CSV table of C-alpha atoms in Angstrom, one decimal:
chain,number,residue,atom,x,y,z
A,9,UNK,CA,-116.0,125.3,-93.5
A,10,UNK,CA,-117.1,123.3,-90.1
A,11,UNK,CA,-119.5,122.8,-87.9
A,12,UNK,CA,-119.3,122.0,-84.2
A,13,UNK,CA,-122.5,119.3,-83.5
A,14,UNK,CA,-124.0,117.5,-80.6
A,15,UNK,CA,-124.0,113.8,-80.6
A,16,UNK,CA,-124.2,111.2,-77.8
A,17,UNK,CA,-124.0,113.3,-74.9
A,18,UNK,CA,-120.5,115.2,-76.7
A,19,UNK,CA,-119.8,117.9,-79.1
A,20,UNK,CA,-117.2,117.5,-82.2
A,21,UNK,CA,-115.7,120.0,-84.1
A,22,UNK,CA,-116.2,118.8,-87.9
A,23,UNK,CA,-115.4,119.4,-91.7
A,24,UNK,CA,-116.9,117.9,-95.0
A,25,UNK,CA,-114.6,114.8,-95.0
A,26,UNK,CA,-113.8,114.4,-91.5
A,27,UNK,CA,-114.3,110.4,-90.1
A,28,UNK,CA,-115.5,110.9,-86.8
A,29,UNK,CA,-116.5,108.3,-84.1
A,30,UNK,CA,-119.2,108.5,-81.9
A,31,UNK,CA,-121.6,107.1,-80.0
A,32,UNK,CA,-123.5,104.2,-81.7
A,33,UNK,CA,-126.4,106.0,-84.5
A,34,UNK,CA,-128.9,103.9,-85.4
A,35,UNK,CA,-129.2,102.6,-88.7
A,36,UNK,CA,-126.7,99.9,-90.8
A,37,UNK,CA,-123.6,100.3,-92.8
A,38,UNK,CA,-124.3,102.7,-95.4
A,39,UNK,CA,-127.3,104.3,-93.9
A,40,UNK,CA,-127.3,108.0,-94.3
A,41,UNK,CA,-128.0,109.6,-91.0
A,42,UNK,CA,-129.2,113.4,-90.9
A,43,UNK,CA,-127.7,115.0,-87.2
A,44,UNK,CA,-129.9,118.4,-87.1
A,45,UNK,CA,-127.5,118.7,-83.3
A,46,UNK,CA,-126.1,122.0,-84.9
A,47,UNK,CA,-124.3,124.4,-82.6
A,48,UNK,CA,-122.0,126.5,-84.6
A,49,UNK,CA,-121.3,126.7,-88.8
A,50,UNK,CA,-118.0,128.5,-90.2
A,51,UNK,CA,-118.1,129.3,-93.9
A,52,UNK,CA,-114.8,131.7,-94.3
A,53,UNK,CA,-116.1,135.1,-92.3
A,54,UNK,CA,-119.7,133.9,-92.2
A,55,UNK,CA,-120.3,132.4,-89.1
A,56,UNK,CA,-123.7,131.4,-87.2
A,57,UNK,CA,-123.9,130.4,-83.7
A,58,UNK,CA,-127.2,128.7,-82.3
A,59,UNK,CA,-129.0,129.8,-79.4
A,60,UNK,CA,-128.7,127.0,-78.6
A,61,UNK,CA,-128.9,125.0,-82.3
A,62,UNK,CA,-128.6,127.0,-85.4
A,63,UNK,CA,-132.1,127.0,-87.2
A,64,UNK,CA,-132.5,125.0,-90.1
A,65,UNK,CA,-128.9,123.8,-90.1
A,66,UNK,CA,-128.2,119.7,-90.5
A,67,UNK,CA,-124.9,117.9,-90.7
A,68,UNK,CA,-125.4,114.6,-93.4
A,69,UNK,CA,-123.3,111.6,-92.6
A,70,UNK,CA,-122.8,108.1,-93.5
A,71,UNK,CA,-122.3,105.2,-91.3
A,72,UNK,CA,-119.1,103.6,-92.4
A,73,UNK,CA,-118.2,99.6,-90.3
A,74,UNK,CA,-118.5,100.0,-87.0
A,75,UNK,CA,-115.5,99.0,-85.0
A,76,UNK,CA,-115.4,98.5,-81.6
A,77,UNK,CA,-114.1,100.5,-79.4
A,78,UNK,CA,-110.8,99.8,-77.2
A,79,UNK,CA,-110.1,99.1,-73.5
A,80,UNK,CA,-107.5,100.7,-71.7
């Protein structure tokens, strides 16, 4: 199972599990955060692709520390 999402301007591919970082969501450490940016969900052979987003489809997440990000 994944989906592929919108967040911050950018689109992830993702899977229950994954630890992604994006763009800074708002909320604290712990906060659950509800990303309803859906453009694609895979479930074996099912698979649903938005025109644009995928009705009634949400991706639940957790803000873990943020860290900052690094300079080339």
């Amino acid at each position: 199972m994944y989906a592929i999402i919108k967040t911050g301007g950018k689109q992830y591919r993702i899977s229950p599990g994954d630890v992604l970082r994006v763009e800074r969501l708002p909320g604290e450490r712990g906060d659950e955060v509800i990303l309803d940016q859906v453009l694609l969900v895979t479930d074996g052979d099912a698979v649903q692709i938005g025109t644009p987003l995928v009705p009634n489809a949400t991706v639940r997440t957790e803000i873990l520390p943020r860290a900052k990000a690094r300079r080339s």
